[in-house]
Coordinates of C-alpha atoms in Angstrom, one line a residue:
X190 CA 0.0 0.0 0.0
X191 CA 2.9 2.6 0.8
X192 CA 4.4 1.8 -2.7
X193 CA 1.5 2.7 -4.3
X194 CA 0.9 5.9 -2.4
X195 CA 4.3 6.6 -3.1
X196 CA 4.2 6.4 -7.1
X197 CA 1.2 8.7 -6.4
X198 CA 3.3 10.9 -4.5
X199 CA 4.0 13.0 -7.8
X200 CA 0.5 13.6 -8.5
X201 CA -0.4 15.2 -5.0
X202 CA 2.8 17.3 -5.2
X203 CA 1.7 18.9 -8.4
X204 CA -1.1 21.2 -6.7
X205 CA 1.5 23.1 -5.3
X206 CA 1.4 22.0 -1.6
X207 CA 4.5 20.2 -1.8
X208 CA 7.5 19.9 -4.4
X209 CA 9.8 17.3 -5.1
X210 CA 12.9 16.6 -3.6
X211 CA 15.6 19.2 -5.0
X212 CA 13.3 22.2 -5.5
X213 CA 12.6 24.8 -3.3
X214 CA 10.9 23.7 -0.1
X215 CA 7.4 24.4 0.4
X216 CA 5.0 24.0 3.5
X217 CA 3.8 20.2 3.7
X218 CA -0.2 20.0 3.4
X219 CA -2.3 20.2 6.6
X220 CA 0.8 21.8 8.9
X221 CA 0.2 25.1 10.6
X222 CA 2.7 27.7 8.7
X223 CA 3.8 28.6 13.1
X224 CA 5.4 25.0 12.4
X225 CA 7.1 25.3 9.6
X226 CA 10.5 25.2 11.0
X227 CA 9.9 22.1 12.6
X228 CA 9.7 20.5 9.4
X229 CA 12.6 22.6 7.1
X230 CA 14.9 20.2 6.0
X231 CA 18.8 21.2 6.3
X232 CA 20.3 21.6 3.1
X233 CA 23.0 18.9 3.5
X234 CA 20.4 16.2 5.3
X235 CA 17.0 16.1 3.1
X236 CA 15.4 14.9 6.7
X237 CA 13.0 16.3 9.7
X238 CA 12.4 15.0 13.2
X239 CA 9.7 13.5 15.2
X240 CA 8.5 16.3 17.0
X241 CA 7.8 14.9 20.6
X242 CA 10.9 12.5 19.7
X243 CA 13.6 14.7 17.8
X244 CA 15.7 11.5 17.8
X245 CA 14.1 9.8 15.3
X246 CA 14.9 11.3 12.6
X247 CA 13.0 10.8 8.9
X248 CA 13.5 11.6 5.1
X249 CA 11.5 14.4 4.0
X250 CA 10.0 12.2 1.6
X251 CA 8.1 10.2 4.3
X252 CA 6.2 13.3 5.0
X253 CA 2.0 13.1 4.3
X254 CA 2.8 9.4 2.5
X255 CA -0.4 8.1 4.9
X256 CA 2.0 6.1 6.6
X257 CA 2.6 6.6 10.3
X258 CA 6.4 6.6 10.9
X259 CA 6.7 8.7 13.9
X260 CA 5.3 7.1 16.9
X261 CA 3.7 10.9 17.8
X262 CA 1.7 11.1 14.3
X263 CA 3.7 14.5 13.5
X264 CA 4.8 13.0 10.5
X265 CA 1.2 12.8 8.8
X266 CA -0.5 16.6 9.1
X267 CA -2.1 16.3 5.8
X268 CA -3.6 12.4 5.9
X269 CA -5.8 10.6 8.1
X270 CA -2.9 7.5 8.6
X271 CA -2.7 8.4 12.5
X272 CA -5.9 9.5 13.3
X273 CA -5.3 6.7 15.8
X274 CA -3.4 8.6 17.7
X275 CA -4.6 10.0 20.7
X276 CA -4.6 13.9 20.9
X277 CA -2.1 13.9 24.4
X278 CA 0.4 11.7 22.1
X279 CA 0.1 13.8 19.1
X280 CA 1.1 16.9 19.3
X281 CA -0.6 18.1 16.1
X282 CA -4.1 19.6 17.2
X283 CA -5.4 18.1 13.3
X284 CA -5.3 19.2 9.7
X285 CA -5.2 22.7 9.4
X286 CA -7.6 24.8 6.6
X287 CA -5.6 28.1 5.8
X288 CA -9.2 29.4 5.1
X289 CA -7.7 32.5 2.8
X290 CA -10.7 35.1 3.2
X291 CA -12.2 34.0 6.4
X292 CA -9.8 32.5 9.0
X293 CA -7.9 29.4 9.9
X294 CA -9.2 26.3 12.1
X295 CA -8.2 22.3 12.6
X296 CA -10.4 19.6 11.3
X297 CA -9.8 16.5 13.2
X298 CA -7.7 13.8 11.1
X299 CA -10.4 11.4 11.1
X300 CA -12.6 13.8 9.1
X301 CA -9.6 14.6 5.9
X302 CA -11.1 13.1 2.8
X303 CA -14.4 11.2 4.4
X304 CA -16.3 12.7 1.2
X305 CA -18.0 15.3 3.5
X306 CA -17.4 19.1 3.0
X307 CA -16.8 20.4 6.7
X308 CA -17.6 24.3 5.5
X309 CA -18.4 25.2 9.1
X310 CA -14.8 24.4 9.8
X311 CA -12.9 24.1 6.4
X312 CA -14.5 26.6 4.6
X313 CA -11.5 26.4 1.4
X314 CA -12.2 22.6 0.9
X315 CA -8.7 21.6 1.9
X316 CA -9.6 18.8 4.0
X317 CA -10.9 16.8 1.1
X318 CA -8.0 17.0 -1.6
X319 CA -8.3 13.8 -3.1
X320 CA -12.0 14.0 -3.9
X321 CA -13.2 10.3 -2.5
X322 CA -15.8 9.3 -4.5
X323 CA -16.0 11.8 -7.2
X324 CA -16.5 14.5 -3.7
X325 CA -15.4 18.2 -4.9
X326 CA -15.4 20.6 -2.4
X327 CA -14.9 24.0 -4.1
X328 CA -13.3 26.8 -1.9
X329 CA -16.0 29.0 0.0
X330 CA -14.2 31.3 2.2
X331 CA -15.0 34.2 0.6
X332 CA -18.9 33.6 0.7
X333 CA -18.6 32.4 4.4
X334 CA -16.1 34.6 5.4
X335 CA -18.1 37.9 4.5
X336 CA -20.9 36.3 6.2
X337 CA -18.9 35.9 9.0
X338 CA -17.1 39.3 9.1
X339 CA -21.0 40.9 8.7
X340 CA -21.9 38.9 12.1
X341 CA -18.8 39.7 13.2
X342 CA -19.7 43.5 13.1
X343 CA -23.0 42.6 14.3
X344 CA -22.0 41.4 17.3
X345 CA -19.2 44.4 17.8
X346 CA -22.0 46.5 17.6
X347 CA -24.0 44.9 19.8
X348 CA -20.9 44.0 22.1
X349 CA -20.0 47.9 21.6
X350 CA -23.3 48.9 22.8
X351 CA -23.3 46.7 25.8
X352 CA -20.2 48.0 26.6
X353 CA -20.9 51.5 26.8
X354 CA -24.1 50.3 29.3
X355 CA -21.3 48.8 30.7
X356 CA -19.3 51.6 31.7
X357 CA -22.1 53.7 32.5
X358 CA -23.4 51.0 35.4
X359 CA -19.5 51.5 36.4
X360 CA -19.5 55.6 36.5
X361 CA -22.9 54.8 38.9
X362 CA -21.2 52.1 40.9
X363 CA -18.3 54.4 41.6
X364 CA -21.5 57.2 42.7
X365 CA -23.3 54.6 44.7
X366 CA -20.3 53.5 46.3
X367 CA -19.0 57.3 47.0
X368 CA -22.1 57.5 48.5
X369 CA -21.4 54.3 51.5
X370 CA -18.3 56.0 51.6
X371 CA -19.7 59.1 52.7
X372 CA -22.4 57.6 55.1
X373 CA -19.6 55.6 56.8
X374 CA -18.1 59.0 57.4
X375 CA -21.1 60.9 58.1
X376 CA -22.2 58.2 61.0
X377 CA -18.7 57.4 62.3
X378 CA -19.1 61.4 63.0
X379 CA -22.4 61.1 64.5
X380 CA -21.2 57.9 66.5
X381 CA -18.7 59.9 68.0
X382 CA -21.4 63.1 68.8
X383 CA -23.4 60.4 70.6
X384 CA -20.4 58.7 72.1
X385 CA -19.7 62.0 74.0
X386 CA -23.8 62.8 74.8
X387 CA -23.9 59.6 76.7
X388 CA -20.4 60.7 78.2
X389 CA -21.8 63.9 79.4
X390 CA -25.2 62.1 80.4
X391 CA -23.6 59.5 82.3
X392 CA -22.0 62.2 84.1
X393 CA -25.3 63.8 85.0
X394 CA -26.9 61.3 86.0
X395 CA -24.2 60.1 88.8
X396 CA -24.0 63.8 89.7
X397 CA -28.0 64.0 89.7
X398 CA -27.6 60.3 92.1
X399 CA -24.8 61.6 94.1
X400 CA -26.9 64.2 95.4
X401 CA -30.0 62.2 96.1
X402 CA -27.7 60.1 98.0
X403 CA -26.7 63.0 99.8
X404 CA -30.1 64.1 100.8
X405 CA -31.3 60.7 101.0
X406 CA -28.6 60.2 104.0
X407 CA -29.2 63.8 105.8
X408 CA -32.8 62.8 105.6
X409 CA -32.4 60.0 107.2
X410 CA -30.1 61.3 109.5
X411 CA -32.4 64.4 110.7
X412 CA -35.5 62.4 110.6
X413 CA -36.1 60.9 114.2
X414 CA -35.2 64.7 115.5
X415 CA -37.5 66.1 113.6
X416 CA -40.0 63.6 114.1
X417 CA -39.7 63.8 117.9
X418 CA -40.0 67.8 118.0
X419 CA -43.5 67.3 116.2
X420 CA -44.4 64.7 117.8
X421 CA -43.9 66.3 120.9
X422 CA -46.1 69.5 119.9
X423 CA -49.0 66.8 118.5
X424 CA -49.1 65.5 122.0
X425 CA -49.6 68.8 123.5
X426 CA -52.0 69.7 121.3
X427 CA -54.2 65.9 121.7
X428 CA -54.0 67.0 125.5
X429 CA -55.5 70.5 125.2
X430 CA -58.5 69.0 123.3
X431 CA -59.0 66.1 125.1
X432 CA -59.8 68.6 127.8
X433 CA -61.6 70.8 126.0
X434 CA -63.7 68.0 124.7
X435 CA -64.3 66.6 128.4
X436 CA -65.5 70.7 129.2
X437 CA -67.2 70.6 126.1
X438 CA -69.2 67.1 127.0
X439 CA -70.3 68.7 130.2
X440 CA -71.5 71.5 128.8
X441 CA -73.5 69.9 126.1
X442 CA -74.8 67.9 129.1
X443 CA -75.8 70.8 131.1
X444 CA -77.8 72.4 127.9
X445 CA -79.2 69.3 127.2
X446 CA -80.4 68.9 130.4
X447 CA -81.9 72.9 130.5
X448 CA -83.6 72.2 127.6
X449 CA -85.6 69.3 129.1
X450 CA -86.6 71.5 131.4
X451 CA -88.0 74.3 129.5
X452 CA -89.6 71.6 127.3
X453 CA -91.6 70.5 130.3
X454 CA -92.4 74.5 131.1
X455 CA -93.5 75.0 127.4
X456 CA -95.7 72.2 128.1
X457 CA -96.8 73.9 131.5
X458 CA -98.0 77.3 129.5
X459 CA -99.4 75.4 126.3
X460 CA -101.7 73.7 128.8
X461 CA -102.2 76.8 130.5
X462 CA -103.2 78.9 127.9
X463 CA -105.7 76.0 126.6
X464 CA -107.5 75.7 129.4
X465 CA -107.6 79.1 130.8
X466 CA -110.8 81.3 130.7
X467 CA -110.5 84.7 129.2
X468 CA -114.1 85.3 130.7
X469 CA -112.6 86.3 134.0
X470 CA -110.7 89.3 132.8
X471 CA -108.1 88.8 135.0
X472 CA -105.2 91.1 133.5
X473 CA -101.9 88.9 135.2
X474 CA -103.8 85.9 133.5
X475 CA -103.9 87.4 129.9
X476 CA -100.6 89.1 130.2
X477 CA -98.9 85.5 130.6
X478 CA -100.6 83.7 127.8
X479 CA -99.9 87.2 125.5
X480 CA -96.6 86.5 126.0
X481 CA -96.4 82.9 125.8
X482 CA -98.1 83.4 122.5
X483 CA -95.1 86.4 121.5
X484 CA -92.8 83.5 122.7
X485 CA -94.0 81.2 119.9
X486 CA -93.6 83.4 117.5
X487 CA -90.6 84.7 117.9
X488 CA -89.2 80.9 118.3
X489 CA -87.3 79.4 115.1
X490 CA -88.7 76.4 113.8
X491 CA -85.2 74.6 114.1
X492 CA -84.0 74.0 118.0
X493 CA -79.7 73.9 117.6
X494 CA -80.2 71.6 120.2
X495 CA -82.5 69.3 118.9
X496 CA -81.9 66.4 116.0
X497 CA -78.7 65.2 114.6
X498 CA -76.6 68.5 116.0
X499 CA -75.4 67.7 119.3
X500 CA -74.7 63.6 118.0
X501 CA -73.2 65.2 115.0
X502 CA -71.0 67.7 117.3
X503 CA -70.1 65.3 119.8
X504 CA -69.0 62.5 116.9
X505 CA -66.9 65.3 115.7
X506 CA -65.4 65.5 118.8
X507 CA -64.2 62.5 119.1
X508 CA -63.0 61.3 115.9
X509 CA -59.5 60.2 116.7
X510 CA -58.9 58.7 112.8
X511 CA -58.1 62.2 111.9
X512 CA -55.0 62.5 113.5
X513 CA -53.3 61.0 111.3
X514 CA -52.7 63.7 108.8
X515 CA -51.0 65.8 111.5
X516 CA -48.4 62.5 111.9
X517 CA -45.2 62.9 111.2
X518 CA -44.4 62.0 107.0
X519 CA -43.0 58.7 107.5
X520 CA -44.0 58.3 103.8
X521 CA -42.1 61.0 102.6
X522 CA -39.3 60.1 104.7
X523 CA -39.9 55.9 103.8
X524 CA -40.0 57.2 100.3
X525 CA -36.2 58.6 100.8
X526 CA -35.0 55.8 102.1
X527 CA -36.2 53.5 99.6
X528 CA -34.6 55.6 96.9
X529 CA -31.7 54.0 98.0
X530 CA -32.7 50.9 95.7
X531 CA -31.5 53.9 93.2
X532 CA -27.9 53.5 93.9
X533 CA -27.9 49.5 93.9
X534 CA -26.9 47.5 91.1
X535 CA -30.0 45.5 89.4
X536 CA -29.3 41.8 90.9
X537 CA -29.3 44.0 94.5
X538 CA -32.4 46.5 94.0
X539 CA -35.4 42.9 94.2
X540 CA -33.5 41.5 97.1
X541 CA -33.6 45.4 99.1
X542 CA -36.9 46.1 97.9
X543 CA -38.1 43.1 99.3
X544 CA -36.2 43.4 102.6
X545 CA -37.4 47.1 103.4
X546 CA -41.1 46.2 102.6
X547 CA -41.1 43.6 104.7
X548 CA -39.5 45.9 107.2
X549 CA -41.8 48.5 107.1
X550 CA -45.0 45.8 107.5
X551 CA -43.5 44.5 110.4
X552 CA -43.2 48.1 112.4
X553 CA -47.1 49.0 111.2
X554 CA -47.9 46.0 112.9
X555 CA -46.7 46.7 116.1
X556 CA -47.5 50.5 116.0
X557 CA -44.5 52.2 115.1
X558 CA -44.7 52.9 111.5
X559 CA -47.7 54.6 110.6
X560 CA -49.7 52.5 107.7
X561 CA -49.4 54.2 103.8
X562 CA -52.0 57.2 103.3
X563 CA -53.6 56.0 99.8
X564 CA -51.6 58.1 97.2
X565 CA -54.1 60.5 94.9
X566 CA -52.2 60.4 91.8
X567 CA -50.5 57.3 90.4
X568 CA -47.6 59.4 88.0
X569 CA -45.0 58.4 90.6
X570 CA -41.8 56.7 88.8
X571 CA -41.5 53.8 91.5
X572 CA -38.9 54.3 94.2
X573 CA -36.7 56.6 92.0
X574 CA -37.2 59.8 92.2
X575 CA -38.4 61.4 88.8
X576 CA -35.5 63.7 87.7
X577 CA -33.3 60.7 88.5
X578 CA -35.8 58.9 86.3
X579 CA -36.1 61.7 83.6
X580 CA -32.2 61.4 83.7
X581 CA -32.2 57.6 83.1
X582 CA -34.4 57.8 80.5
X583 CA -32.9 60.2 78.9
X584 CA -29.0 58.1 78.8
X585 CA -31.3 54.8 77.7
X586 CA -32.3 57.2 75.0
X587 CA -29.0 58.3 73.4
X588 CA -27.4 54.9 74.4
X589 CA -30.1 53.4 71.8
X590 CA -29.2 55.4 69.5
X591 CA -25.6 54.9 69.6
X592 CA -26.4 51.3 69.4
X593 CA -28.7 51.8 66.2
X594 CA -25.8 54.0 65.0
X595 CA -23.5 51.2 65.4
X596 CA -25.2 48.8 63.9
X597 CA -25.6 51.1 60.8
X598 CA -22.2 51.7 60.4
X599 CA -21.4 48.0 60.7
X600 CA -23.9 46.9 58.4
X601 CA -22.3 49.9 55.6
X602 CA -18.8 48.6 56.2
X603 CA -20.2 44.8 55.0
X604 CA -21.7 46.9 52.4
X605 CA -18.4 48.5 51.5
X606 CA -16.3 45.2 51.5
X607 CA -18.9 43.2 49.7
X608 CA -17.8 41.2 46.5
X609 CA -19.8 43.3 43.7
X610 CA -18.1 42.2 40.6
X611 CA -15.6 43.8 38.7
X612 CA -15.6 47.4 39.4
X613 CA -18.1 46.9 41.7
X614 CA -20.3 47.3 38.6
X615 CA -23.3 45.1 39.6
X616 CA -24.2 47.9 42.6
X617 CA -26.1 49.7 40.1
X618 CA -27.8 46.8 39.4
X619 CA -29.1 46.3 42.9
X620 CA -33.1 45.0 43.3
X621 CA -33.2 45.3 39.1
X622 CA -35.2 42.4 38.7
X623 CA -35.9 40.7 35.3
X624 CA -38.7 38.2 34.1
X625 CA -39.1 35.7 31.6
X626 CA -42.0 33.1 30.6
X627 CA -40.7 29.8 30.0
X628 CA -43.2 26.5 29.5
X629 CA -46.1 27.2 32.2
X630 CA -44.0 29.4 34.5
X631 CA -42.8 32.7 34.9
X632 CA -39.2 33.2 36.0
X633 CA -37.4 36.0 37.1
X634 CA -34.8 36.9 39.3
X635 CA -33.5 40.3 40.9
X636 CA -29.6 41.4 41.1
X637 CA -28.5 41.0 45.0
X638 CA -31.9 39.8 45.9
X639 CA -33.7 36.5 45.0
X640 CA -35.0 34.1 42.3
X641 CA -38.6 32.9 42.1
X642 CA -40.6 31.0 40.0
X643 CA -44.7 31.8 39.4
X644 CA -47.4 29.2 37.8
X645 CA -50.3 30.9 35.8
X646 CA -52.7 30.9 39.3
X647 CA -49.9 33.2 40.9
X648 CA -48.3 30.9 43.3
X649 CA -44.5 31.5 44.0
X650 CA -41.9 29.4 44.5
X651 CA -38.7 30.5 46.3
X652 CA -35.4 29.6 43.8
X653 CA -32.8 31.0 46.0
X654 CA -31.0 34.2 47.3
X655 CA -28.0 35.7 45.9
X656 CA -25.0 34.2 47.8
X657 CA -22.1 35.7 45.3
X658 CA -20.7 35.3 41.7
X659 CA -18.7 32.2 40.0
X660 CA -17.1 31.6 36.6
X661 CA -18.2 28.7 35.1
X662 CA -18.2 27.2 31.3
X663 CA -20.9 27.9 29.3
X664 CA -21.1 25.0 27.0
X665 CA -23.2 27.0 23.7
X666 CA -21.0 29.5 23.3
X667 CA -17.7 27.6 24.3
X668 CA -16.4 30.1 26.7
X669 CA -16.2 30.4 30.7
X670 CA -19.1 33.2 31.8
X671 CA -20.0 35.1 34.9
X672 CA -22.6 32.9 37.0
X673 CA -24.6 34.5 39.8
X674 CA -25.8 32.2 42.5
X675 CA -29.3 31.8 44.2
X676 CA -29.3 29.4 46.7
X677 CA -31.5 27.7 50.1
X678 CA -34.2 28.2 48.5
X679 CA -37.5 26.1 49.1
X680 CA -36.7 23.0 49.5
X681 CA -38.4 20.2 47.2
X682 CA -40.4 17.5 48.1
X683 CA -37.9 14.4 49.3
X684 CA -35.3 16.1 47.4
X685 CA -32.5 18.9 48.0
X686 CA -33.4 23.0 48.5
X687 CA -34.1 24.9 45.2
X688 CA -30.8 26.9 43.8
X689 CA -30.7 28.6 40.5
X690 CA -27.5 29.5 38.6
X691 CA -28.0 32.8 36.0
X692 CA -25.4 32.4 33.2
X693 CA -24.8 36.1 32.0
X694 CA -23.8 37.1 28.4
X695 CA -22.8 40.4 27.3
X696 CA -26.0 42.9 25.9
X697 CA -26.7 45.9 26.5
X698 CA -30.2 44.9 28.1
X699 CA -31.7 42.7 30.9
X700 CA -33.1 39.9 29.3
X701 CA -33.8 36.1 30.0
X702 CA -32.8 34.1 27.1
X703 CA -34.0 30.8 28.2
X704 CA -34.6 28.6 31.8
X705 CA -33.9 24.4 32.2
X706 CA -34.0 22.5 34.9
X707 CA -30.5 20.9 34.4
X708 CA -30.8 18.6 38.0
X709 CA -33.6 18.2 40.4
X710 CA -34.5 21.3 41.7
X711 CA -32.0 23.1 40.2
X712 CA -32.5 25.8 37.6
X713 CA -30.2 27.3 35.0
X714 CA -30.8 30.7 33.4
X715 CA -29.2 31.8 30.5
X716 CA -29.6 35.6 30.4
X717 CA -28.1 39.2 29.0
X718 CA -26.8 42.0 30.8
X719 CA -24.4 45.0 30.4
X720 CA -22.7 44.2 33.7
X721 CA -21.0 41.4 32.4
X722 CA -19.3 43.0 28.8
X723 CA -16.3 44.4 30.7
X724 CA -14.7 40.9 30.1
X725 CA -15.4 41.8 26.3
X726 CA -13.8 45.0 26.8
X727 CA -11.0 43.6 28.3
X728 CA -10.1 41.2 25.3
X729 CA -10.9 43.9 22.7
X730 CA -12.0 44.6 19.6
X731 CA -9.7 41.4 18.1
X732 CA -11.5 39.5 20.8
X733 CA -15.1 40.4 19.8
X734 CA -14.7 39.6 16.1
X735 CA -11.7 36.7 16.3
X736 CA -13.3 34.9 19.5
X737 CA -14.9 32.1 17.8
X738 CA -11.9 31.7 15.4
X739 CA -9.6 31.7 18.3
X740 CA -11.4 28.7 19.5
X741 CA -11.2 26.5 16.3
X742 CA -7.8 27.5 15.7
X743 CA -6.4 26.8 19.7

């Protein structure tokens, strides 16, 4: 077989790809032209060497003669005699198609004349140069390469357009993020304001306690004195009327005791002046009943002595209950001393409290503590006095508000540290949310926030919350793409929780291309978006319109 492909030889070297043996040396079919000096023959030795073996070393003549000679396969780039080889041994990628007009790629070895035009790849019809079976593949890389140059600038354009979206989300990134930057400022100075409030309040307040402690103890201390020196004048005082109600008894006895009897002389001269005769003209006679009869007139109807007056006097009299709001103030001065609790620390103030009530019950019981006068208003702060309470509340006050403050400042620091992409570019994009029909459901998902799922009645399904970015390959368009993750979200029926995965291309617009459920409860979204063409940016122009060349040729 490799005689007769040999007295071919002459026939496949007259296309041009290859002369004989003693003419200039041209570039073997199928071999990349950035290999060419692998394969120049010296001048003096006619021969070339096995590229992953340089010690064996060939005639140039054994070059493309659909033999395999070198154990790598480098000495067949034009035939399909070591397609056997695997692609770690060899270290020929395939045949190459120069593709003049459009631009170069590999076609495996298997596929060099199969009787199949492989245009996609071998758009010049170099792969099938013997024409198997009567197969002519005529050169079409000027047809396919203007196509592809016009899609070429179609997607420039469209990769320029997403591109200057792109920048634009990155001048408002670098506003938004001026702005966090100026809020951490802003409250780190307001942190510091309130730090120093509750500085100064703190002080206050043990100024405002210090002196209530003071007067608490001088209270305490002047209290029994004072106490004895009224107690002293309310004893005087229960004396004198005590004895002016004993006078006062006697006296209402005496009257009482008068008015008996001129209730029994009233009787005398109403009898008197009933049964006398005025027919006897005796002038002492009708001179007493005339004035009997002046008597009762000039008498008021209502007797001071008579009816509830002298019981209602004399219960006066003797009310002893009402003493008790000439006592001493024990309240006032109990009230004092439980303001003490004040100063305590919390565990302390339940345990005192307790202590000093059950004090203060045990002295009303056995008389020496008068019992608690029922208070008339019920705005009393407890046992701490109420500017000492006004005070408190005011330091709980700016101490909550420090805290909040805090908090704020913590929470805009995570904010500031936070992974938002490249340039930080996917802050403008924050709560943007885009939607997408796909089969019965609606999908959607929002930048930073979460991906959901909707059925035509308007249920929702939880996908996920944004946990971060990844780079991972996107199989359609052969290239590694920026991935945001959703993740915990509802968990399926006997299965895992629902994540989705958003594989972003480069457009100048939001948009969902297309939604699968690649695993159980997992969802992959293919989708557009400006924030992600600063990777086209950063390959180029060369890049935009060579990227799907690159990959054929490498």
């Amino acid at each position: 077989m490799k005689s007769i492909l040999l007295l071919s030889l002459p026939l496949a070297l007259a296309d041009g790809s290859q002369k004989p043996i003693g003419d200039a040396w041209a570039l073997p079919r199928g071999l990349n032209p950035a290999l060419s000096d692998k394969y120049r023959p010296s001048s003096s030795s006619q021969t070339f060497n096995c590229l992953t073996q340089p010690q064996i070393s060939l005639p140039i003549s054994l070059l493309n003669d659909d033999f395999c000679d070198c154990p790598d396969g480098s000495d067949e780039p034009g035939t399909s005699a070591c397609a056997h080889i695997s692609s770690s041994v060899n270290p020929l990628p395939g045949f190459f198609c120069q593709n003049q007009g459009h631009v170069p790629a590999y076609i495996p070895f298997n596929r060099i004349n199969d009787g199949i035009c492989d245009y996609e790849t071998c758009c010049d019809g170099s792969d099938e140069w013997m024409g198997v079976g009567g197969i002519k593949c005529p050169n079409r890389c000027e047809e396919i390469g203007k196509e592809a140059r016009k899609a070429a600038e179609e997607r420039r354009k469209l990769y320029e357009s997403g591109i200057r979206s792109y920048n634009k989300l990155v001048e408002k990134a670098v506003f938004v993020k001026k702005e966090v930057e100026d809020k951490i400022v802003a409250v780190t100075g307001e942190i510091k304001r309130y730090e120093g409030l509750v500085e100064e309040k703190k002080a206050g307040l043990k100024k405002a306690e210090d002196e209530e402690k003071l007067k608490v103890d001088k209270l305490a201390a002047a209290g029994d004195e004072g106490k004895s020196r009224h107690q002293k004048l309310l004893d005087y005082s229960k004396d004198k009327l005590s004895d002016h109600q004993e006078k006062l008894s006697k006296l209402f006895d005496e009257a009482q005791r008068l008015k008996e009897e001129l209730d029994k002389t009233e009787k005398i001269l109403k009898t008197f002046k009933e049964e006398y005769n005025p027919n006897f003209n005796d002038e002492g006679v009708k001179r007493a009943v005339n004035s009997w009869e002046d008597y009762l007139a000039a008498k008021t109807t209502e007797d001071p002595l008579t009816g509830d007056y002298l019981a209602e006097v004399t219960g006066l009299m003797y009310e002893s209950h009402r003493w008790e709001e000439y006592e001493p103030e024990d309240d006032d001065i109990a009230q004092d001393m439980y303001a003490i609790e004040a100063f305590l620390p919390p565990f302390l103030r339940t345990i005192v409290h307790e202590q000093l009530s059950s004090l203060r019950t045990s002295l009303v019981e056995y008389g020496l503590l008068a019992p608690r006068k029922p208070k008339q208003s019920t705005k009393s702060t407890g046992t701490v006095p109420p500017h000492i309470q006004k005070l408190t509340d005011d330091l709980t006050s700016t101490e909550s508000n420090l805290s909040q403050k805090k908090s704020e400042l913590t929470n805009l620091q995570n904010d500031l540290t936070k992974d938002y992409g490249p340039q930080s570019v996917f802050r403008s994009l924050k709560d943007i949310c885009t939607e997408a029909a796909s089969g019965e459901y609606t999908y959607s998902f929002c930048h930073l926030g979460r991906a959901t799922q909707k059925n035509r009645e308007g249920g929702s399904t939880h996908l996920g919350d944004w946990t971060g970015f990844d780079r991972r390959y996107d199989d359609e368009i052969e290239q590694e793409v920026t991935v945001i993750k959703y993740e915990k979200g509802l968990r399926c029926w006997n299965g895992p929780e629902r994540s989705a995965y958003v594989y972003l291309r480069c457009s100048a617009e939001e948009k969902i291309l297309s939604v699968a459920e690649t695993e159980k409860c997992v969802y992959k979204y293919v989708a557009t978006s400006p924030a992600v063409c600063g990777d086209i940016a950063a390959e180029g122009q060369e890049g935009i319109v060579m990227g799907e060349a690159k990959r054929q040729v490498n």
